[in-house]
Short mmCIF file of C-alpha atoms and ligand atoms in Angstrom, two decimals:
data_model
loop_
_atom_site.label_atom_id
_atom_site.label_comp_id
_atom_site.label_asym_id
_atom_site.label_seq_id
_atom_site.Cartn_x
_atom_site.Cartn_y
_atom_site.Cartn_z
CA MET A 21 0.00 -0.10 -0.15
CA ALA A 22 1.51 3.36 -1.37
CA ILE A 23 -0.14 6.91 -0.57
CA ARG A 24 0.94 9.16 -3.16
CA GLN A 25 0.37 12.86 -3.00
CA ILE A 26 -2.24 14.51 -4.45
CA ARG A 27 -2.07 17.39 -6.71
CA LEU A 28 -4.20 20.38 -6.36
CA LYS A 29 -5.53 23.55 -7.63
CA GLY A 30 -3.12 25.43 -9.89
CA ASP A 31 -0.61 22.51 -10.83
CA GLU A 32 -0.95 22.59 -14.08
CA ILE A 33 -0.81 18.81 -14.69
CA LEU A 34 -4.69 18.91 -13.75
CA SER A 35 -5.41 20.70 -17.05
CA LYS A 36 -3.80 18.69 -19.26
CA LYS A 37 -5.43 15.47 -21.30
CA ALA A 38 -4.12 12.28 -20.39
CA LYS A 39 -2.84 9.62 -22.74
CA PRO A 40 -3.99 6.17 -23.64
CA ILE A 41 -3.26 3.03 -21.95
CA GLU A 42 -1.51 0.84 -24.13
CA LYS A 43 -0.40 -2.29 -22.41
CA VAL A 44 -2.48 -3.01 -18.84
CA ASP A 45 1.16 -4.41 -17.24
CA GLU A 46 2.49 -4.01 -13.32
CA LYS A 47 3.00 -0.77 -13.05
CA ILE A 48 -0.65 0.21 -13.62
CA LYS A 49 -1.60 -2.42 -11.75
CA GLU A 50 0.67 -0.80 -9.04
CA LEU A 51 -0.34 2.99 -9.88
CA ALA A 52 -4.53 1.88 -9.45
CA GLN A 53 -4.22 0.04 -6.73
CA ASP A 54 -2.12 3.18 -5.18
CA MET A 55 -4.94 5.54 -6.32
CA LEU A 56 -7.68 3.16 -4.43
CA ASP A 57 -5.05 3.55 -1.01
CA THR A 58 -4.79 7.09 -1.71
CA MET A 59 -8.17 7.69 -2.73
CA TYR A 60 -9.92 5.61 0.75
CA GLN A 61 -7.55 7.35 3.02
CA ASN A 62 -8.24 10.94 1.88
CA ASP A 63 -11.80 9.92 2.13
CA GLY A 64 -12.75 10.41 -1.41
CA ILE A 65 -15.22 8.61 -3.85
CA GLY A 66 -13.02 9.05 -7.07
CA LEU A 67 -9.74 9.69 -8.45
CA ALA A 68 -8.38 10.07 -11.46
CA ALA A 69 -4.55 9.27 -12.49
CA CYS A 70 -3.50 13.02 -13.10
CA GLN A 71 -4.35 14.15 -9.24
CA VAL A 72 -1.41 11.48 -8.34
CA GLY A 73 0.66 13.18 -11.00
CA MET A 74 -0.12 10.57 -13.89
CA LEU A 75 -0.95 11.74 -17.42
CA LYS A 76 -2.51 8.09 -17.56
CA ASP A 77 -6.03 7.67 -18.78
CA LEU A 78 -6.97 5.32 -15.55
CA ILE A 79 -9.38 6.59 -12.95
CA VAL A 80 -10.52 4.68 -9.81
CA TYR A 81 -14.03 5.46 -7.92
CA ASP A 82 -15.82 3.80 -4.65
CA VAL A 83 -19.38 5.17 -4.41
CA ALA A 84 -20.71 2.12 -1.87
CA TYR A 85 -18.05 3.40 0.41
CA VAL A 86 -20.23 6.73 1.14
CA GLU A 87 -23.54 5.54 0.42
CA GLU A 88 -22.97 2.01 2.31
CA ASN A 89 -20.80 3.07 4.99
CA GLY A 90 -17.42 1.02 5.29
CA THR A 91 -18.57 -1.53 2.43
CA LYS A 92 -16.03 -1.25 0.00
CA GLU A 93 -16.70 -1.77 -4.21
CA PRO A 94 -13.25 -0.56 -5.78
CA VAL A 95 -13.87 0.27 -9.59
CA VAL A 96 -11.14 0.54 -11.86
CA MET A 97 -11.41 1.65 -15.53
CA ILE A 98 -8.31 2.14 -17.55
CA ASN A 99 -9.04 4.02 -21.01
CA PRO A 100 -12.58 4.79 -20.20
CA LYS A 101 -14.76 6.41 -22.95
CA ILE A 102 -18.26 7.79 -22.58
CA LYS A 103 -20.29 5.73 -25.18
CA SER A 104 -24.22 7.59 -24.99
CA ARG A 105 -25.37 9.97 -22.06
CA SER A 106 -29.14 10.42 -21.17
CA LYS A 107 -30.81 13.47 -22.11
CA ASN A 108 -31.89 14.08 -18.23
CA MET A 109 -29.75 16.19 -16.08
CA VAL A 110 -29.31 15.97 -12.68
CA VAL A 111 -27.52 18.93 -10.62
CA VAL A 112 -25.47 17.85 -7.41
CA GLU A 113 -23.29 19.49 -5.69
CA GLU A 114 -19.67 18.29 -6.00
CA GLY A 115 -16.07 18.24 -4.68
CA CYS A 116 -12.80 17.02 -5.25
CA LEU A 117 -9.72 15.69 -3.50
CA SER A 118 -7.48 18.27 -5.51
CA PHE A 119 -10.56 21.23 -4.91
CA PRO A 120 -9.89 21.09 -0.81
CA ASP A 121 -12.93 22.74 0.50
CA GLU A 122 -14.40 23.64 -2.66
CA PHE A 123 -17.87 22.69 -3.83
CA LYS A 124 -19.77 23.49 -6.11
CA GLU A 125 -22.87 22.30 -7.99
CA VAL A 126 -22.95 20.92 -11.28
CA THR A 127 -25.09 19.62 -13.99
CA ARG A 128 -24.25 16.03 -15.11
CA HIS A 129 -26.48 13.28 -17.28
CA GLU A 130 -28.35 11.24 -14.92
CA LYS A 131 -27.02 8.16 -16.97
CA VAL A 132 -24.30 6.89 -19.03
CA THR A 133 -22.47 4.07 -20.78
CA VAL A 134 -18.90 4.11 -20.27
CA GLU A 135 -16.39 1.39 -21.68
CA TYR A 136 -13.27 0.79 -20.58
CA LEU A 137 -10.84 -1.95 -19.76
CA ASP A 138 -10.70 -3.57 -16.14
CA ILE A 139 -7.33 -3.76 -14.15
CA ASP A 140 -7.10 -7.76 -16.40
CA GLY A 141 -7.27 -5.71 -19.25
CA ASN A 142 -10.71 -7.17 -20.61
CA LYS A 143 -13.55 -4.70 -21.97
CA LYS A 144 -16.38 -3.93 -20.12
CA VAL A 145 -19.36 -1.98 -20.90
CA LYS A 146 -21.01 -0.29 -17.91
CA HIS A 147 -24.63 1.35 -17.40
CA ALA A 148 -24.13 3.42 -15.07
CA LYS A 149 -26.93 6.24 -13.38
CA GLY A 150 -27.03 7.96 -10.04
CA MET A 151 -23.84 8.77 -7.86
CA GLU A 152 -21.73 6.56 -10.26
CA ALA A 153 -22.74 8.02 -13.57
CA ILE A 154 -21.53 11.44 -12.05
CA VAL A 155 -18.21 10.33 -10.37
CA ILE A 156 -17.55 8.68 -14.05
CA GLN A 157 -18.08 12.11 -15.48
CA HIS A 158 -16.08 13.76 -12.86
CA GLU A 159 -12.98 11.23 -13.20
CA THR A 160 -13.23 11.48 -17.14
CA ASP A 161 -13.52 15.15 -17.37
CA HIS A 162 -10.05 14.94 -15.41
CA THR A 163 -8.40 12.53 -18.06
CA GLU A 164 -9.54 15.50 -20.31
CA GLY A 165 -7.70 18.04 -18.51
CA ILE A 166 -11.11 19.48 -17.64
CA THR A 167 -11.77 19.84 -13.48
CA PHE A 168 -15.68 20.15 -11.99
CA VAL A 169 -14.94 24.14 -11.36
CA GLU A 170 -14.68 24.56 -15.37
CA ARG A 171 -18.20 22.85 -15.40
CA ASP A 172 -21.82 24.85 -14.80
NI1 NI B 481 -11.59 15.50 -9.23
#
């Protein structure tokens, strides 16, 4: 278990686009595990690789952890791509581990379908709604160099 340092607002890496991961090797697996450890350690529900200083197209999240108080259901998504979005929108107050003490209402799609590789490099499709859909949109924004404070 290794906790990595979280890059904070003003760090230029947060506005850069991540590079696709070509091979899911041990280094990527270690990075994903470190990101989860770092996220849990900081009471976050999602984290993108740029937030620990790596311009890799990788996100992790766990929405069960907050909602069900202690149950861990970590999700790792490699090269996540949102393939479809519901027309229906929802407004939720968001925060971000890179912006401590900042919260903002952001309008997001209620549902999204995302394609990604899992930690074993298998192609997956997820239909997400509710908090999970919001976290996926927030974290995939990070992989594009976009932070929630730029969203309305
Ligand atoms: Ni964030």
